Each structure stands twice: as C-alpha cells, then as structure tokens.
XYZ file of C-alpha atoms in Angstrom:
471
model
C 76.391 -0.745 -13.859
C 73.190 -2.797 -14.845
C 71.536 -2.513 -18.180
C 68.520 -0.888 -16.534
C 70.467 1.936 -15.063
C 72.039 2.689 -18.409
C 68.474 2.857 -20.092
C 67.181 5.122 -17.273
C 70.047 7.624 -17.653
C 69.617 7.612 -21.612
C 65.887 8.349 -21.000
C 66.571 11.039 -18.664
C 68.910 12.686 -21.128
C 66.250 12.539 -23.852
C 63.377 14.150 -21.618
C 63.319 17.894 -22.146
C 63.435 20.211 -19.074
C 59.939 21.698 -17.918
C 59.645 25.096 -19.633
C 56.106 26.207 -18.133
C 53.966 25.919 -15.048
C 52.354 22.424 -14.766
C 48.645 21.784 -14.536
C 48.858 20.170 -11.108
C 50.392 23.372 -9.679
C 48.107 25.620 -11.745
C 44.947 24.058 -10.077
C 46.182 25.407 -6.699
C 45.487 28.946 -7.885
C 42.393 28.301 -10.087
C 38.672 27.963 -9.043
C 37.440 24.550 -10.432
C 34.047 24.321 -11.969
C 31.990 22.048 -9.825
C 28.689 20.618 -9.352
C 26.260 20.899 -6.449
C 26.503 17.775 -4.131
C 24.615 14.958 -5.803
C 22.376 12.388 -4.303
C 21.332 8.967 -5.861
C 18.374 8.506 -3.290
C 16.290 11.246 -5.067
C 13.467 9.864 -7.019
C 10.659 11.221 -9.058
C 8.201 11.109 -6.030
C 5.129 11.104 -8.175
C 2.893 10.244 -5.243
C 3.774 13.472 -3.622
C 3.370 15.401 -6.879
C 0.077 13.955 -7.805
C -1.814 13.790 -4.468
C -4.110 16.793 -3.858
C -2.962 18.293 -0.565
C -5.626 19.409 1.943
C -5.036 22.008 4.630
C -5.351 20.529 8.226
C -5.296 23.637 10.521
C -6.172 21.655 13.687
C -3.683 18.934 13.126
C -6.360 16.252 12.712
C -8.614 15.432 9.830
C -11.921 13.695 10.491
C -13.545 11.640 7.717
C -17.268 11.556 8.225
C -19.018 8.819 6.428
C -22.469 7.405 6.032
C -23.242 4.704 8.416
C -22.039 1.176 7.361
C -22.764 -2.174 8.621
C -19.893 -3.956 6.806
C -17.764 -5.855 9.391
C -15.443 -8.773 9.744
C -13.777 -8.784 6.159
C -10.190 -8.656 7.132
C -7.213 -10.955 6.588
C -6.154 -13.878 8.884
C -2.628 -14.111 9.878
C -0.545 -17.430 10.252
C 2.695 -18.765 11.611
C 4.762 -21.372 10.099
C 7.007 -23.907 11.826
C 8.780 -26.113 9.239
C 5.859 -27.735 7.280
C 3.234 -27.042 9.908
C 1.090 -23.885 9.566
C -0.981 -22.597 12.436
C -3.445 -19.691 12.679
C -2.711 -16.948 15.352
C -5.577 -17.451 17.669
C -6.467 -13.763 17.947
C -6.693 -13.574 14.195
C -9.751 -15.737 14.274
C -11.542 -12.572 15.341
C -11.373 -11.384 11.827
C -14.262 -13.888 11.042
C -17.634 -12.095 11.068
C -19.105 -14.517 13.648
C -16.264 -13.938 16.046
C -15.763 -10.255 15.511
C -15.009 -8.603 18.817
C -14.697 -11.876 20.725
C -11.674 -11.780 23.072
C -11.470 -14.896 25.142
C -7.881 -16.098 24.627
C -8.267 -19.661 25.905
C -11.318 -20.390 23.729
C -9.595 -18.738 20.747
C -6.376 -20.816 21.352
C -8.592 -24.045 21.350
C -10.368 -23.013 18.174
C -7.032 -22.496 16.529
C -5.836 -25.918 17.676
C -8.807 -27.438 16.133
C -8.015 -26.136 12.770
C -6.697 -29.064 10.560
C -4.210 -28.438 7.919
C -4.768 -29.673 4.373
C -2.425 -29.469 1.390
C -3.907 -29.186 -2.032
C -2.506 -29.514 -5.552
C -3.353 -27.092 -8.376
C -6.681 -27.838 -9.802
C -8.104 -29.561 -6.757
C -11.544 -28.478 -5.543
C -11.786 -27.112 -2.018
C -15.660 -26.892 -1.996
C -18.271 -27.476 -4.826
C -21.177 -25.180 -5.544
C -24.495 -26.279 -3.976
C -22.863 -28.466 -1.304
C -23.584 -27.756 2.379
C -21.123 -25.215 3.837
C -20.270 -26.838 7.038
C -16.736 -25.618 7.539
C -14.611 -22.412 7.363
C -11.499 -22.577 5.092
C -8.431 -20.369 6.072
C -6.035 -20.029 3.170
C -2.500 -19.758 4.538
C -0.816 -19.909 1.218
C -1.693 -20.079 -2.564
C -4.314 -18.948 -4.784
C -7.843 -20.012 -5.020
C -10.290 -19.252 -7.829
C -13.960 -18.704 -7.203
C -15.808 -20.379 -10.009
C -19.470 -19.693 -10.905
C -21.876 -20.876 -13.583
C -22.192 -18.680 -16.653
C -25.551 -18.148 -18.362
C -25.005 -21.012 -20.865
C -23.707 -23.574 -18.160
C -20.074 -22.788 -18.727
C -17.546 -21.873 -15.973
C -16.767 -18.255 -15.108
C -14.139 -16.932 -12.689
C -15.733 -14.830 -10.131
C -12.432 -13.699 -8.520
C -9.188 -15.003 -7.026
C -8.400 -15.417 -3.197
C -4.842 -15.333 -1.892
C -2.899 -15.638 1.404
C -4.995 -14.693 4.568
C -8.348 -14.923 2.866
C -11.129 -17.240 4.223
C -14.146 -18.984 2.698
C -17.302 -20.273 4.146
C -17.718 -17.915 7.233
C -21.456 -18.300 7.231
C -21.036 -21.966 8.323
C -20.452 -20.855 11.947
C -23.856 -19.344 12.470
C -26.081 -20.870 9.588
C -26.625 -24.652 9.839
C -28.390 -24.382 6.421
C -25.646 -22.464 4.505
C -24.491 -23.732 1.249
C -21.456 -22.997 -1.133
C -22.685 -20.413 -3.580
C -19.686 -20.971 -5.968
C -16.923 -23.510 -6.368
C -13.610 -22.966 -4.864
C -10.638 -24.429 -6.829
C -6.945 -24.272 -6.227
C -5.157 -22.226 -8.876
C -1.722 -23.169 -7.421
C -0.595 -25.474 -4.674
C -2.341 -24.356 -1.568
C -2.108 -24.823 2.240
C -5.555 -24.474 3.850
C -6.588 -24.755 7.436
C -10.149 -26.221 7.980
C -12.305 -25.416 11.018
C -15.651 -27.294 10.995
C -18.917 -26.166 12.272
C -19.304 -29.280 14.401
C -16.037 -28.537 16.194
C -17.088 -25.039 16.949
C -20.476 -26.109 18.277
C -18.928 -28.759 20.501
C -16.587 -26.196 22.038
C -19.540 -23.761 22.435
C -21.366 -26.409 24.660
C -18.464 -26.167 27.071
C -17.617 -22.397 26.681
C -20.594 -20.252 27.584
C -18.893 -17.091 26.141
C -18.607 -18.673 22.848
C -22.172 -19.720 22.707
C -23.337 -16.336 23.619
C -21.187 -14.890 20.919
C -22.661 -17.153 18.322
C -26.182 -16.584 19.605
C -25.703 -12.829 19.601
C -24.617 -12.849 15.958
C -27.517 -14.973 14.943
C -30.045 -12.752 16.857
C -28.815 -9.705 15.176
C -31.670 -8.194 12.890
C -30.875 -8.078 9.275
C -29.971 -4.477 8.300
C -31.310 -3.044 5.198
C -28.200 -1.799 3.230
C -27.228 -0.783 -0.257
C -24.620 -2.780 -2.272
C -21.730 -1.034 -0.393
C -22.949 -2.116 3.026
C -24.268 1.448 3.922
C -27.531 2.028 5.763
C -30.284 2.098 3.123
C -32.108 5.368 2.176
C -35.779 4.730 1.662
C -36.905 6.228 -1.677
C -39.939 5.923 -3.888
C -39.885 6.134 -7.725
C -42.256 5.446 -10.529
C -45.298 5.855 -8.512
C -48.545 7.720 -9.848
C -51.253 9.517 -8.061
C -51.126 10.426 -4.361
C -48.940 7.536 -3.111
C -47.692 7.826 0.425
C -43.945 8.557 0.238
C -41.575 6.876 2.539
C -39.941 8.677 5.519
C -36.131 8.360 5.788
C -33.008 10.077 6.889
C -29.301 9.504 6.378
C -27.389 8.105 9.391
C -23.698 8.919 9.990
C -20.911 6.802 11.663
C -20.962 7.531 15.348
C -17.297 7.377 15.768
C -15.838 8.437 12.342
C -11.973 7.928 11.784
C -9.569 10.684 12.498
C -6.224 11.134 10.910
C -3.609 13.001 12.954
C -0.623 14.585 11.056
C 2.484 12.400 11.208
C 5.909 13.853 11.540
C 9.391 13.188 10.116
C 12.200 15.076 11.842
C 15.900 15.301 12.060
C 18.531 17.652 13.553
C 20.993 18.936 10.841
C 24.379 19.820 12.353
C 26.963 22.185 10.647
C 30.215 23.221 12.272
C 30.379 26.973 12.391
C 33.965 26.969 10.933
C 32.684 25.206 7.841
C 29.715 27.593 7.515
C 32.108 30.520 7.907
C 35.262 29.720 5.892
C 34.017 27.392 3.147
C 30.978 29.056 1.818
C 32.234 30.141 -1.638
C 31.015 29.447 -4.424
C 28.346 27.315 -2.716
C 26.614 27.929 0.739
C 27.571 24.887 2.685
C 24.567 25.164 5.105
C 22.230 25.620 2.063
C 23.560 22.473 0.359
C 23.457 20.406 3.651
C 19.775 21.564 4.059
C 18.844 20.831 0.501
C 20.032 17.230 0.697
C 18.423 16.678 4.118
C 15.032 17.997 2.858
C 15.313 15.643 -0.282
C 15.860 12.778 2.197
C 13.029 13.879 4.267
C 10.626 13.986 1.396
C 11.759 10.563 0.302
C 11.005 9.243 3.768
C 7.542 11.076 3.613
C 6.590 9.284 0.422
C 7.592 5.929 1.958
C 5.419 6.486 5.005
C 2.481 7.486 2.842
C 2.774 4.019 1.093
C 3.951 1.708 3.883
C 2.916 3.314 7.263
C 0.725 0.872 9.151
C -1.661 3.665 10.380
C -2.292 5.782 7.419
C -0.311 4.222 4.556
C -2.085 3.396 1.403
C -1.138 -0.293 1.296
C -2.456 -0.829 4.902
C -5.594 1.308 4.515
C -7.026 -0.127 1.281
C -10.249 -1.873 2.095
C -9.995 -5.576 1.731
C -13.040 -5.683 -0.663
C -10.798 -3.435 -2.929
C -7.866 -6.038 -2.939
C -7.731 -8.290 -5.859
C -5.296 -11.012 -7.070
C -3.756 -11.333 -10.462
C -5.320 -14.042 -12.650
C -1.952 -15.579 -13.852
C 0.619 -14.087 -11.425
C 2.166 -11.473 -13.709
C 0.411 -8.232 -14.169
C -1.785 -8.354 -17.231
C -4.224 -5.980 -19.043
C -7.081 -8.124 -17.659
C -5.821 -7.450 -14.107
C -5.586 -3.609 -14.572
C -9.107 -3.767 -16.081
C -10.279 -5.391 -12.935
C -8.657 -2.735 -10.906
C -10.315 0.056 -12.908
C -13.699 -1.598 -12.528
C -13.499 -1.384 -8.885
C -13.456 2.476 -8.830
C -14.957 5.266 -10.819
C -13.023 7.934 -12.288
C -9.542 6.405 -11.562
C -6.807 9.105 -11.812
C -3.641 7.095 -11.667
C -1.901 3.655 -11.172
C 1.052 3.625 -8.917
C 3.485 0.730 -9.370
C 7.107 -0.280 -8.628
C 9.316 0.282 -11.840
C 9.909 -3.626 -12.013
C 6.020 -3.931 -11.931
C 5.718 -1.463 -14.792
C 8.443 -3.489 -16.820
C 6.515 -6.747 -15.984
C 3.339 -5.243 -17.257
C 5.084 -4.091 -20.403
C 6.340 -7.765 -21.087
C 2.654 -8.927 -20.890
C 1.664 -6.220 -23.367
C 4.535 -7.447 -25.730
C 3.522 -10.941 -25.308
C -0.040 -10.122 -26.439
C 1.060 -7.801 -29.156
C -0.557 -4.755 -27.484
C 0.892 -1.211 -27.256
C 0.270 0.847 -24.188
C -1.055 4.290 -24.171
C 0.983 7.334 -23.475
C -0.269 10.424 -21.686
C 1.197 13.779 -20.411
C 1.484 14.087 -16.720
C 3.001 17.431 -15.584
C 4.992 17.722 -18.783
C 6.274 14.037 -18.819
C 5.145 11.454 -21.215
C 4.239 8.484 -19.110
C 2.821 4.968 -20.045
C -0.873 4.563 -19.462
C -3.737 1.990 -19.612
C -7.172 2.952 -20.760
C -5.891 6.537 -20.553
C -4.955 6.288 -16.880
C -1.274 7.040 -16.300
C 0.951 4.323 -14.789
C 3.412 6.235 -12.491
C 6.482 4.694 -10.914
C 7.095 4.492 -7.277
C 10.041 2.689 -5.786
C 8.614 2.928 -2.301
C 6.094 -0.006 -3.013
C 7.872 -3.027 -1.527
C 9.163 -5.934 -3.477
C 9.101 -9.324 -1.453
C 11.917 -11.811 -1.526
C 9.691 -13.892 -3.561
C 9.747 -11.104 -6.264
C 6.093 -10.175 -5.777
C 4.773 -6.584 -5.314
C 1.515 -4.619 -5.503
C 0.008 -2.141 -7.943
C -2.302 0.706 -6.641
C -5.096 2.339 -8.585
C -6.642 5.337 -7.030
C -9.032 8.322 -7.431
C -7.775 11.564 -6.001
C -9.279 14.739 -4.741
C -11.423 15.828 -1.681
C -14.371 16.723 -4.073
C -14.371 13.359 -5.728
C -14.370 11.444 -2.495
C -10.911 10.125 -3.353
C -7.314 9.845 -1.736
C -5.912 13.075 -0.406
C -2.716 14.179 1.350
C -2.871 15.996 4.514
C -0.586 18.771 5.708
C -0.499 22.120 7.526
C 1.166 25.208 5.928
C 2.159 28.371 7.518
C 4.502 26.817 10.108
C 7.247 28.771 11.762
C 10.317 28.980 9.653
C 8.639 27.168 6.736
C 10.834 26.591 3.744
C 8.241 24.389 1.814
C 4.631 23.718 2.328
C 4.422 21.583 5.522
C 8.159 21.530 6.032
C 10.152 23.856 8.329
C 13.709 24.382 9.457
C 14.248 25.981 12.798
C 17.568 27.312 14.273
C 18.244 25.412 17.586
C 21.404 27.216 18.637
C 25.119 26.775 18.739
C 26.692 24.404 21.296
C 29.920 24.533 23.160
C 31.724 22.937 20.374
C 30.711 25.598 17.819
C 28.334 23.375 16.015
C 25.153 24.870 14.687
C 21.961 22.774 14.867
C 18.784 23.017 12.741
C 15.575 21.185 13.471
C 14.177 20.012 10.079
C 10.459 18.934 10.247
C 7.655 17.757 7.865
C 4.140 17.094 8.911
C 1.943 15.035 6.727
C -0.560 12.220 6.506
C -2.977 10.639 3.898
C -6.750 9.832 3.958
C -8.867 7.481 1.873
C -12.316 9.179 1.986
C -14.344 6.242 0.761
C -13.239 2.681 0.177
C -13.550 2.436 -3.490
C -11.148 5.405 -4.030
C -8.209 3.024 -3.616
C -7.751 -0.482 -5.062
C -4.648 -2.733 -4.811
C -3.652 -5.566 -7.102
C -1.624 -7.775 -4.663
C 0.996 -10.597 -5.079
C 2.090 -9.441 -8.604
C 4.920 -11.531 -9.898
C 7.638 -9.475 -11.495
C 10.122 -12.168 -12.420
C 10.859 -12.668 -16.073
C 9.199 -15.860 -17.489
C 11.004 -18.359 -19.631
C-alpha cells in the first residue's frame, strides 16, 4: 500500500460524519434573495433629461425663420491615397461661387487643377493686404487667422481646421485682398486652386462662365450681422421725419423635422412568462431592459444622426477649433461667446477629464452647480454634463457641445408625440403583436423622437478636442 493511501485513510477516520443538512441541499428549498437583471449599457442620459420636449401632434415640426441670405459656408471633403490628397469634385459646390453648380466634368477638372502643398507649423499661407488670387482648401491641420491689434501687435481672430477653406472671394472678385494673415498652427496639408486656373477653364466651359457671371451679377443684399434680411428702422430723429417702410420676410421653404423612429420586436416564450414569473415578472424585466436600450439608442441618434443629430446640424459658423488642442478655459469661453444664455455644455467623460487637467495645470478650480439634484462640474455657472454618445476618433479627438434650450428661448428642443396607443412612457409604446405557432409572445416596442435647432446660435461645437494626457 502506498504512503498516499495510508494518509487518505487516516484523514477519513479523522473527518466526523455529517450531522445536519448541508447548505447546498438547503438552497434547493429556499428562495434566494436576488437582484433585478442588471445592464452595463445604461448611462445617465443627460441629454434626454435636460432637453425640453415639444409635442408634435402631426408628426412633423416646421421651423419658420426670418429670410436669410447666408449660403455656401459648408465644409469640403477630401480623399487620401497614400501621401496624395484630392478634393471630391462635388464638394467644390460648398464654395459660395460654385453653390448649386452641378456639371460633374467641369467640377472634376477643377478638382484636378488643385495643387497640393505641405506646410510646416509657423509657415504663412497668405499675408494680410496681399492680393487674394487663390482659394486654399485645408485638408488637414490647423490654421490661425491672425489680425492686427489696436497697437500693431498680433491677435488671433480664430482657428480653422480640416475641411475649411480660405480666399473664396478670389473666384469672383479680381480686386480681392487678404483681410488677415493665415498661418499654420500645426503641420498642414492644403490644396490650392488659383483664380487664373478657374478663369482659363471658364473660357472653355460656358456653364462655369455663366455660374461665375451670375454670382457677380447678384445684387448686394442688405442684411444684419447674422445674414438675415434687414428690417429698415429709424432712430434718434426729431421733428416730422419720414419714417422708412419695411416688412419682415420669411424663408419660403422652411425646414421641417419629421419624427424619427427606433423599434424592436421583443419575444418572450409563453412557458417562461407563465411558469417563471415569481418573484419577478419575466416579461416586465425583459421589457424594462429593452426600453433602456431603446432610450440609449435614442440619445445616440439625437447626437449623431446625419439628418437631425446635433453634431451634424450645428451651423458651420458656430463651430470653433481649440487654440491649443486640449480643451481649455479659453475655448469654453469662446463657445459661450457664440451664444446668449447658454444652458449647458455636453461632453464625453474623457473630454471633461481633459478639461479638468487643463484647469489643474492653470491652478483653477471649476464651479459646481446642482442639476436635477446632482452636483455637476460647471464653467462660468454653466453645467458640464457627460454624454458618452459623443464620438471619440481613433486619433483621440472629440467634440464639446454648448447649447441654449427651450422653444421660448429659440434654443434646441426635443420633439416627440405623446398619447400613443399602448404608451408606457412619453413617446414610447409597447404593442402586443400576438402568439405564433411556437408559443412565442411578441411585443412591438417603439419610440418616436427628433430634435430641432431653432436658430443657428442656439448650438455651438468645439471640434477636434484632444483628450490624450500630455507629458
């Protein structure tokens, strides 16, 4: 007999026999204390909680605005093949002079005439006062617009980034001059299209010549600083001055927002619903988690949808670039200056952490305000709320939104319709669809929603925010 066998027999003789029911067997007769099903996807959903929701009974919300003459201030998109960058021909239609021009052959030749330039940080693209004889398309990098201060020193008027363009007046005005200096803040890739190349092509392409002539012949419209048609007023006069006659014109084709939809079919086997319903209702728990996922998707769409999402629908005049990459107090101040009565910032949690690091670096302490019973960080008294639906690029950049909310304040609003059949939450319904031949019960879960930006300055975006930790 081996030594191990002897030891096992000795240990068995020392173990006392079981004298009571074991815990493993007892659990078969006991009801365990258990939690409801948990779900990591659930977030705070501050956007859904803070947006004022407007009832849309007809399924469509029309935003009537005062007539505006602002056109052609979009972004240009590029394609890259190795080290070579090219502008997508149709994207040249974003330039004011080519707005609405659709001849694909001419646009393709214009795109082919764009010459690529690589600039180092600090290099000047265009100097103030020089003739503006070319359009510059910024494919990659950041460019500072430098003006002259009141005492001759330099002042930064703004920062341009990927997709921006400079010198657009050069295509229609032979006397145009640069009103400010454009200087590369980082290494930049720029495409250059000269006025001479455009005019040479216009001599062969009658449609392009007609387009440029039509833009030049347009009468100069009297507008306010926001591009809206001016309202003639008189002030400070005395006596019996003749008062101007005026009226307020509206956009002839205002934008309409149709309610979007998020749906799924929840399936529960009747045997599960019948036999395993205590102490928790299986159908109710399945529905609860499905609704949570649907609300998460709703918030994602409100941020990222190409038709009505906030990132896509922010006016390009309301988009700014960080001065130094990381989000700083200066950048958030710039965001606040673009809008009156801002109600909240919305940022990815990692962007909030990056902003906190910038505050620490400067020895500043953020404000703290109460929002719906929760203490949240704030800047200038405006809460900074987290939203993990704001995308983070592979290059570790993201965006920070600043918005004014409410229909009465001409801000950002959420759109929904309540009173739906089988509604369980505002704008969300669950409808019984029947039982199939396999005894599976189906429920249609539906949420209707959208968002609208009533006037452009209600929403601002700080783009290309770097969130990586600095060494």
